[in-house]
């Protein structure tokens, strides 16, 4: 089984690192093209290759690891998903320009972290996300922790918990197996409506919470 990663920022690159450490083949892509990823793939070794977004999107399991505001651009014009598994690693937040009035807005409790919530009108973020990947089987995962710890699935005494949720049992089983193969401890939060909300940044009850399975 091959993994595709769309997005090479903190989330995409760190997932690629942990996959490389476990010799799990993956193709990583960004909007700047494969040449821009040459230093990263040279660092990670032969199990990780750089490709186009369309090539990454053709993998058996595809992680979308782009900013929320870039979803439309990143996922536009791709071939039909045809039931392939897509992991939603996004969160409905916008990143603020440092020094801008929004970055010091006293009404925004997230301003100190350089982000603001995007109002989805009460909808679960993965419900909105699914509209960008029609025909895919969507699973929510890899979105609730600081991206810098994703490449460190094991800690002294245990494994770092990674939440996932979804509405397709077979797709969830595949993602669970992937999380386990990466060294994280998979924990099923149930459906997208329930689990997706619990783990979604910025205000999910389990967002940014680090659990270790002993």
PDB file of C-alpha atoms in Angstrom:
ATOM      1  CA  UNK A   1       0.000   0.000   0.000  1.00  0.00           C
ATOM      2  CA  UNK A   2       1.335   3.410  -0.968  1.00  0.00           C
ATOM      3  CA  UNK A   3       0.679   6.653   0.875  1.00  0.00           C
ATOM      4  CA  UNK A   4       0.266  10.058  -0.760  1.00  0.00           C
ATOM      5  CA  UNK A   5       0.849  13.321   1.095  1.00  0.00           C
ATOM      6  CA  UNK A   6      -0.508  16.584  -0.287  1.00  0.00           C
ATOM      7  CA  UNK A   7       1.295  19.402   1.482  1.00  0.00           C
ATOM      8  CA  UNK A   8       4.902  19.634   2.626  1.00  0.00           C
ATOM      9  CA  UNK A   9       4.659  22.030   5.568  1.00  0.00           C
ATOM     10  CA  UNK A  10       5.024  21.017   9.193  1.00  0.00           C
ATOM     11  CA  UNK A  11       2.323  18.339   9.076  1.00  0.00           C
ATOM     12  CA  UNK A  12       3.174  16.779   5.723  1.00  0.00           C
ATOM     13  CA  UNK A  13       6.949  16.765   6.228  1.00  0.00           C
ATOM     14  CA  UNK A  14       6.761  15.287   9.723  1.00  0.00           C
ATOM     15  CA  UNK A  15       4.388  12.540   8.648  1.00  0.00           C
ATOM     16  CA  UNK A  16       6.851  11.805   5.832  1.00  0.00           C
ATOM     17  CA  UNK A  17       9.647  11.597   8.405  1.00  0.00           C
ATOM     18  CA  UNK A  18       7.899   9.022  10.557  1.00  0.00           C
ATOM     19  CA  UNK A  19       6.890   7.008   7.473  1.00  0.00           C
ATOM     20  CA  UNK A  20      10.502   7.051   6.296  1.00  0.00           C
ATOM     21  CA  UNK A  21      11.693   5.855   9.708  1.00  0.00           C
ATOM     22  CA  UNK A  22       9.379   2.837   9.340  1.00  0.00           C
ATOM     23  CA  UNK A  23      10.189   2.254   5.652  1.00  0.00           C
ATOM     24  CA  UNK A  24       6.576   2.915   4.594  1.00  0.00           C
ATOM     25  CA  UNK A  25       6.580   4.090   0.940  1.00  0.00           C
ATOM     26  CA  UNK A  26       5.020   7.482   0.298  1.00  0.00           C
ATOM     27  CA  UNK A  27       4.833  10.206  -2.331  1.00  0.00           C
ATOM     28  CA  UNK A  28       4.844  13.789  -1.086  1.00  0.00           C
ATOM     29  CA  UNK A  29       3.733  16.762  -3.180  1.00  0.00           C
ATOM     30  CA  UNK A  30       3.160  20.487  -2.961  1.00  0.00           C
ATOM     31  CA  UNK A  31       1.998  23.228  -5.294  1.00  0.00           C
ATOM     32  CA  UNK A  32       5.587  24.286  -6.067  1.00  0.00           C
ATOM     33  CA  UNK A  33       6.404  20.981  -7.752  1.00  0.00           C
ATOM     34  CA  UNK A  34       8.674  17.992  -7.118  1.00  0.00           C
ATOM     35  CA  UNK A  35      11.952  19.909  -7.591  1.00  0.00           C
ATOM     36  CA  UNK A  36      11.188  22.026  -4.520  1.00  0.00           C
ATOM     37  CA  UNK A  37      11.109  18.847  -2.408  1.00  0.00           C
ATOM     38  CA  UNK A  38      14.546  17.568  -3.412  1.00  0.00           C
ATOM     39  CA  UNK A  39      16.228  18.500  -0.089  1.00  0.00           C
ATOM     40  CA  UNK A  40      13.464  16.811   1.929  1.00  0.00           C
ATOM     41  CA  UNK A  41      13.463  13.543  -0.007  1.00  0.00           C
ATOM     42  CA  UNK A  42      17.273  13.480   0.064  1.00  0.00           C
ATOM     43  CA  UNK A  43      17.072  13.733   3.856  1.00  0.00           C
ATOM     44  CA  UNK A  44      14.434  11.024   4.182  1.00  0.00           C
ATOM     45  CA  UNK A  45      15.828   8.352   1.880  1.00  0.00           C
ATOM     46  CA  UNK A  46      14.474   6.122  -0.880  1.00  0.00           C
ATOM     47  CA  UNK A  47      11.116   5.195   0.659  1.00  0.00           C
ATOM     48  CA  UNK A  48       9.848   8.787   0.204  1.00  0.00           C
ATOM     49  CA  UNK A  49       9.585  10.232  -3.295  1.00  0.00           C
ATOM     50  CA  UNK A  50       8.552  13.666  -4.552  1.00  0.00           C
ATOM     51  CA  UNK A  51       5.723  13.847  -7.055  1.00  0.00           C
ATOM     52  CA  UNK A  52       3.017  16.037  -8.445  1.00  0.00           C
ATOM     53  CA  UNK A  53      -0.181  16.630  -6.507  1.00  0.00           C
ATOM     54  CA  UNK A  54      -2.025  14.372  -8.953  1.00  0.00           C
ATOM     55  CA  UNK A  55       0.514  11.595  -8.341  1.00  0.00           C
ATOM     56  CA  UNK A  56       0.187  11.897  -4.565  1.00  0.00           C
ATOM     57  CA  UNK A  57      -3.602  11.946  -4.908  1.00  0.00           C
ATOM     58  CA  UNK A  58      -3.541   8.629  -6.798  1.00  0.00           C
ATOM     59  CA  UNK A  59      -2.139   6.706  -3.808  1.00  0.00           C
ATOM     60  CA  UNK A  60      -4.166   4.148  -1.855  1.00  0.00           C
ATOM     61  CA  UNK A  61      -4.350   6.418   1.209  1.00  0.00           C
ATOM     62  CA  UNK A  62      -3.958  10.176   0.755  1.00  0.00           C
ATOM     63  CA  UNK A  63      -3.212  12.598   3.592  1.00  0.00           C
ATOM     64  CA  UNK A  64      -4.293  16.183   2.938  1.00  0.00           C
ATOM     65  CA  UNK A  65      -1.950  18.373   4.956  1.00  0.00           C
ATOM     66  CA  UNK A  66      -2.568  21.909   3.720  1.00  0.00           C
ATOM     67  CA  UNK A  67      -3.927  25.024   5.366  1.00  0.00           C
ATOM     68  CA  UNK A  68      -7.690  25.272   5.476  1.00  0.00           C
ATOM     69  CA  UNK A  69      -7.775  28.363   3.257  1.00  0.00           C
ATOM     70  CA  UNK A  70      -5.753  26.506   0.595  1.00  0.00           C
ATOM     71  CA  UNK A  71      -8.030  23.469   0.274  1.00  0.00           C
ATOM     72  CA  UNK A  72      -9.865  24.691  -2.804  1.00  0.00           C
ATOM     73  CA  UNK A  73      -6.645  25.450  -4.680  1.00  0.00           C
ATOM     74  CA  UNK A  74      -4.760  22.344  -3.539  1.00  0.00           C
ATOM     75  CA  UNK A  75      -7.522  19.876  -4.412  1.00  0.00           C
ATOM     76  CA  UNK A  76      -8.883  21.469  -7.585  1.00  0.00           C
ATOM     77  CA  UNK A  77      -8.755  19.566 -10.860  1.00  0.00           C
ATOM     78  CA  UNK A  78      -7.713  16.188  -9.457  1.00  0.00           C
ATOM     79  CA  UNK A  79      -8.961  12.892 -10.915  1.00  0.00           C
ATOM     80  CA  UNK A  80     -12.015  11.217  -9.383  1.00  0.00           C
ATOM     81  CA  UNK A  81     -11.388   9.750  -5.941  1.00  0.00           C
ATOM     82  CA  UNK A  82     -13.360   6.577  -6.637  1.00  0.00           C
ATOM     83  CA  UNK A  83     -13.636   5.435  -3.029  1.00  0.00           C
ATOM     84  CA  UNK A  84      -9.974   5.884  -2.136  1.00  0.00           C
ATOM     85  CA  UNK A  85      -9.183   6.786   1.463  1.00  0.00           C
ATOM     86  CA  UNK A  86      -8.446  10.435   2.202  1.00  0.00           C
ATOM     87  CA  UNK A  87      -7.183  11.488   5.625  1.00  0.00           C
ATOM     88  CA  UNK A  88      -8.300  14.956   6.664  1.00  0.00           C
ATOM     89  CA  UNK A  89      -5.398  16.402   8.628  1.00  0.00           C
ATOM     90  CA  UNK A  90      -6.721  19.965   8.499  1.00  0.00           C
ATOM     91  CA  UNK A  91      -8.211  22.318  11.060  1.00  0.00           C
ATOM     92  CA  UNK A  92     -10.557  25.263  10.401  1.00  0.00           C
ATOM     93  CA  UNK A  93      -8.182  28.039  11.400  1.00  0.00           C
ATOM     94  CA  UNK A  94      -6.623  30.949   9.543  1.00  0.00           C
ATOM     95  CA  UNK A  95      -3.054  32.077  10.170  1.00  0.00           C
ATOM     96  CA  UNK A  96      -2.649  35.748  11.040  1.00  0.00           C
ATOM     97  CA  UNK A  97      -0.061  38.080   9.567  1.00  0.00           C
ATOM     98  CA  UNK A  98       2.451  38.991  12.311  1.00  0.00           C
ATOM     99  CA  UNK A  99       2.073  42.616  13.347  1.00  0.00           C
ATOM    100  CA  UNK A 100      -1.352  42.976  11.752  1.00  0.00           C
ATOM    101  CA  UNK A 101      -4.296  44.382  13.751  1.00  0.00           C
ATOM    102  CA  UNK A 102      -5.823  40.886  13.791  1.00  0.00           C
ATOM    103  CA  UNK A 103      -2.718  39.505  15.503  1.00  0.00           C
ATOM    104  CA  UNK A 104      -3.448  41.670  18.552  1.00  0.00           C
ATOM    105  CA  UNK A 105      -7.249  41.511  18.481  1.00  0.00           C
ATOM    106  CA  UNK A 106      -8.372  41.304  22.149  1.00  0.00           C
ATOM    107  CA  UNK A 107     -11.616  39.578  21.128  1.00  0.00           C
ATOM    108  CA  UNK A 108      -9.732  36.626  19.596  1.00  0.00           C
ATOM    109  CA  UNK A 109      -8.551  34.178  22.291  1.00  0.00           C
ATOM    110  CA  UNK A 110      -6.248  32.546  19.726  1.00  0.00           C
ATOM    111  CA  UNK A 111      -4.443  35.698  18.626  1.00  0.00           C
ATOM    112  CA  UNK A 112      -1.456  34.944  20.862  1.00  0.00           C
ATOM    113  CA  UNK A 113      -0.904  31.747  18.840  1.00  0.00           C
ATOM    114  CA  UNK A 114      -1.163  33.607  15.533  1.00  0.00           C
ATOM    115  CA  UNK A 115      -4.429  32.028  14.408  1.00  0.00           C
ATOM    116  CA  UNK A 116      -8.151  32.630  14.371  1.00  0.00           C
ATOM    117  CA  UNK A 117     -11.099  30.289  14.111  1.00  0.00           C
ATOM    118  CA  UNK A 118     -12.910  30.039  10.781  1.00  0.00           C
ATOM    119  CA  UNK A 119     -16.671  30.066  11.311  1.00  0.00           C
ATOM    120  CA  UNK A 120     -18.231  27.024   9.622  1.00  0.00           C
ATOM    121  CA  UNK A 121     -21.775  27.835  10.677  1.00  0.00           C
ATOM    122  CA  UNK A 122     -21.965  24.937  13.114  1.00  0.00           C
ATOM    123  CA  UNK A 123     -20.854  22.268  10.618  1.00  0.00           C
ATOM    124  CA  UNK A 124     -18.158  19.745  11.507  1.00  0.00           C
ATOM    125  CA  UNK A 125     -14.962  20.682   9.699  1.00  0.00           C
ATOM    126  CA  UNK A 126     -14.576  17.252   8.077  1.00  0.00           C
ATOM    127  CA  UNK A 127     -18.120  17.503   6.739  1.00  0.00           C
ATOM    128  CA  UNK A 128     -17.020  20.674   4.936  1.00  0.00           C
ATOM    129  CA  UNK A 129     -13.705  19.090   3.935  1.00  0.00           C
ATOM    130  CA  UNK A 130     -15.490  16.144   2.323  1.00  0.00           C
ATOM    131  CA  UNK A 131     -17.001  18.485  -0.227  1.00  0.00           C
ATOM    132  CA  UNK A 132     -13.508  19.034  -1.654  1.00  0.00           C
ATOM    133  CA  UNK A 133     -12.941  15.280  -2.211  1.00  0.00           C
ATOM    134  CA  UNK A 134     -16.249  13.917  -3.569  1.00  0.00           C
ATOM    135  CA  UNK A 135     -16.324  10.154  -3.774  1.00  0.00           C
ATOM    136  CA  UNK A 136     -13.522   9.636  -1.243  1.00  0.00           C
ATOM    137  CA  UNK A 137     -13.820   7.746   2.024  1.00  0.00           C
ATOM    138  CA  UNK A 138     -12.726  10.368   4.530  1.00  0.00           C
ATOM    139  CA  UNK A 139     -11.077   9.703   7.890  1.00  0.00           C
ATOM    140  CA  UNK A 140     -10.053  12.452  10.314  1.00  0.00           C
ATOM    141  CA  UNK A 141      -6.577  12.010  11.824  1.00  0.00           C
ATOM    142  CA  UNK A 142      -3.202  13.641  12.494  1.00  0.00           C
ATOM    143  CA  UNK A 143      -4.764  17.023  13.291  1.00  0.00           C
ATOM    144  CA  UNK A 144      -4.978  17.266  17.070  1.00  0.00           C
ATOM    145  CA  UNK A 145      -1.296  17.407  18.112  1.00  0.00           C
ATOM    146  CA  UNK A 146       1.552  19.850  17.583  1.00  0.00           C
ATOM    147  CA  UNK A 147       3.047  18.811  14.240  1.00  0.00           C
ATOM    148  CA  UNK A 148       6.544  18.791  15.750  1.00  0.00           C
ATOM    149  CA  UNK A 149       5.774  15.697  17.850  1.00  0.00           C
ATOM    150  CA  UNK A 150       4.285  13.633  15.015  1.00  0.00           C
ATOM    151  CA  UNK A 151       7.686  12.255  14.030  1.00  0.00           C
ATOM    152  CA  UNK A 152       8.188  11.052  17.613  1.00  0.00           C
ATOM    153  CA  UNK A 153       5.512   8.364  18.049  1.00  0.00           C
ATOM    154  CA  UNK A 154       7.265   6.645  20.930  1.00  0.00           C
ATOM    155  CA  UNK A 155       8.239   8.205  24.228  1.00  0.00           C
ATOM    156  CA  UNK A 156       9.878   6.698  27.307  1.00  0.00           C
ATOM    157  CA  UNK A 157       7.438   4.135  28.641  1.00  0.00           C
ATOM    158  CA  UNK A 158       4.852   4.169  25.888  1.00  0.00           C
ATOM    159  CA  UNK A 159       3.417   5.312  22.580  1.00  0.00           C
ATOM    160  CA  UNK A 160       1.855   8.644  21.724  1.00  0.00           C
ATOM    161  CA  UNK A 161      -1.933   8.427  21.226  1.00  0.00           C
ATOM    162  CA  UNK A 162      -3.242   9.385  17.813  1.00  0.00           C
ATOM    163  CA  UNK A 163      -7.005   9.917  17.502  1.00  0.00           C
ATOM    164  CA  UNK A 164      -8.943   9.083  14.367  1.00  0.00           C
ATOM    165  CA  UNK A 165     -12.612   9.136  13.385  1.00  0.00           C
ATOM    166  CA  UNK A 166     -14.751   8.368  10.363  1.00  0.00           C
ATOM    167  CA  UNK A 167     -17.982   6.976   9.014  1.00  0.00           C
ATOM    168  CA  UNK A 168     -16.619   4.098   6.889  1.00  0.00           C
ATOM    169  CA  UNK A 169     -15.543   1.127   9.006  1.00  0.00           C
ATOM    170  CA  UNK A 170     -13.192  -0.349   6.407  1.00  0.00           C
ATOM    171  CA  UNK A 171     -11.483   2.984   5.761  1.00  0.00           C
ATOM    172  CA  UNK A 172     -11.030   3.480   9.496  1.00  0.00           C
ATOM    173  CA  UNK A 173      -9.484   0.023   9.801  1.00  0.00           C
ATOM    174  CA  UNK A 174      -6.942   0.896   7.102  1.00  0.00           C
ATOM    175  CA  UNK A 175      -6.050   4.177   8.804  1.00  0.00           C
ATOM    176  CA  UNK A 176      -5.822   2.447  12.171  1.00  0.00           C
ATOM    177  CA  UNK A 177      -3.329  -0.027  10.687  1.00  0.00           C
ATOM    178  CA  UNK A 178      -1.311   2.856   9.234  1.00  0.00           C
ATOM    179  CA  UNK A 179      -1.213   4.725  12.558  1.00  0.00           C
ATOM    180  CA  UNK A 180      -0.106   1.538  14.294  1.00  0.00           C
ATOM    181  CA  UNK A 181       2.577   0.877  11.659  1.00  0.00           C
ATOM    182  CA  UNK A 182       3.902   4.391  12.237  1.00  0.00           C
ATOM    183  CA  UNK A 183       4.388   3.625  15.927  1.00  0.00           C
ATOM    184  CA  UNK A 184       1.565   5.759  17.302  1.00  0.00           C
ATOM    185  CA  UNK A 185      -1.195   4.253  19.461  1.00  0.00           C
ATOM    186  CA  UNK A 186      -4.490   4.539  17.511  1.00  0.00           C
ATOM    187  CA  UNK A 187      -7.675   5.474  19.392  1.00  0.00           C
ATOM    188  CA  UNK A 188     -11.019   5.425  17.574  1.00  0.00           C
ATOM    189  CA  UNK A 189     -13.255   8.378  18.485  1.00  0.00           C
ATOM    190  CA  UNK A 190     -16.220   7.120  16.487  1.00  0.00           C
ATOM    191  CA  UNK A 191     -18.022   9.005  13.750  1.00  0.00           C
ATOM    192  CA  UNK A 192     -16.933  12.222  12.073  1.00  0.00           C
ATOM    193  CA  UNK A 193     -19.800  14.072  13.713  1.00  0.00           C
ATOM    194  CA  UNK A 194     -18.696  12.991  17.194  1.00  0.00           C
ATOM    195  CA  UNK A 195     -14.989  12.226  17.016  1.00  0.00           C
ATOM    196  CA  UNK A 196     -14.122  14.837  14.425  1.00  0.00           C
ATOM    197  CA  UNK A 197     -15.482  17.577  16.637  1.00  0.00           C
ATOM    198  CA  UNK A 198     -13.760  16.241  19.760  1.00  0.00           C
ATOM    199  CA  UNK A 199     -10.283  16.338  18.223  1.00  0.00           C
ATOM    200  CA  UNK A 200     -10.602  19.375  15.963  1.00  0.00           C
ATOM    201  CA  UNK A 201      -8.512  22.425  16.699  1.00  0.00           C
ATOM    202  CA  UNK A 202      -8.973  24.998  18.048  1.00  0.00           C
ATOM    203  CA  UNK A 203     -11.826  24.210  20.453  1.00  0.00           C
ATOM    204  CA  UNK A 204     -12.335  20.436  20.402  1.00  0.00           C
ATOM    205  CA  UNK A 205     -12.359  18.931  23.888  1.00  0.00           C
ATOM    206  CA  UNK A 206      -9.405  16.652  23.011  1.00  0.00           C
ATOM    207  CA  UNK A 207      -7.538  19.096  20.774  1.00  0.00           C
ATOM    208  CA  UNK A 208      -3.853  19.581  21.631  1.00  0.00           C
ATOM    209  CA  UNK A 209      -4.138  17.001  24.418  1.00  0.00           C
ATOM    210  CA  UNK A 210      -1.185  14.612  24.668  1.00  0.00           C
ATOM    211  CA  UNK A 211      -1.984  11.100  25.849  1.00  0.00           C
ATOM    212  CA  UNK A 212       0.546   8.313  26.185  1.00  0.00           C
ATOM    213  CA  UNK A 213      -0.465   4.660  25.986  1.00  0.00           C
ATOM    214  CA  UNK A 214       1.669   2.714  28.463  1.00  0.00           C
TER     215      UNK A 214
END
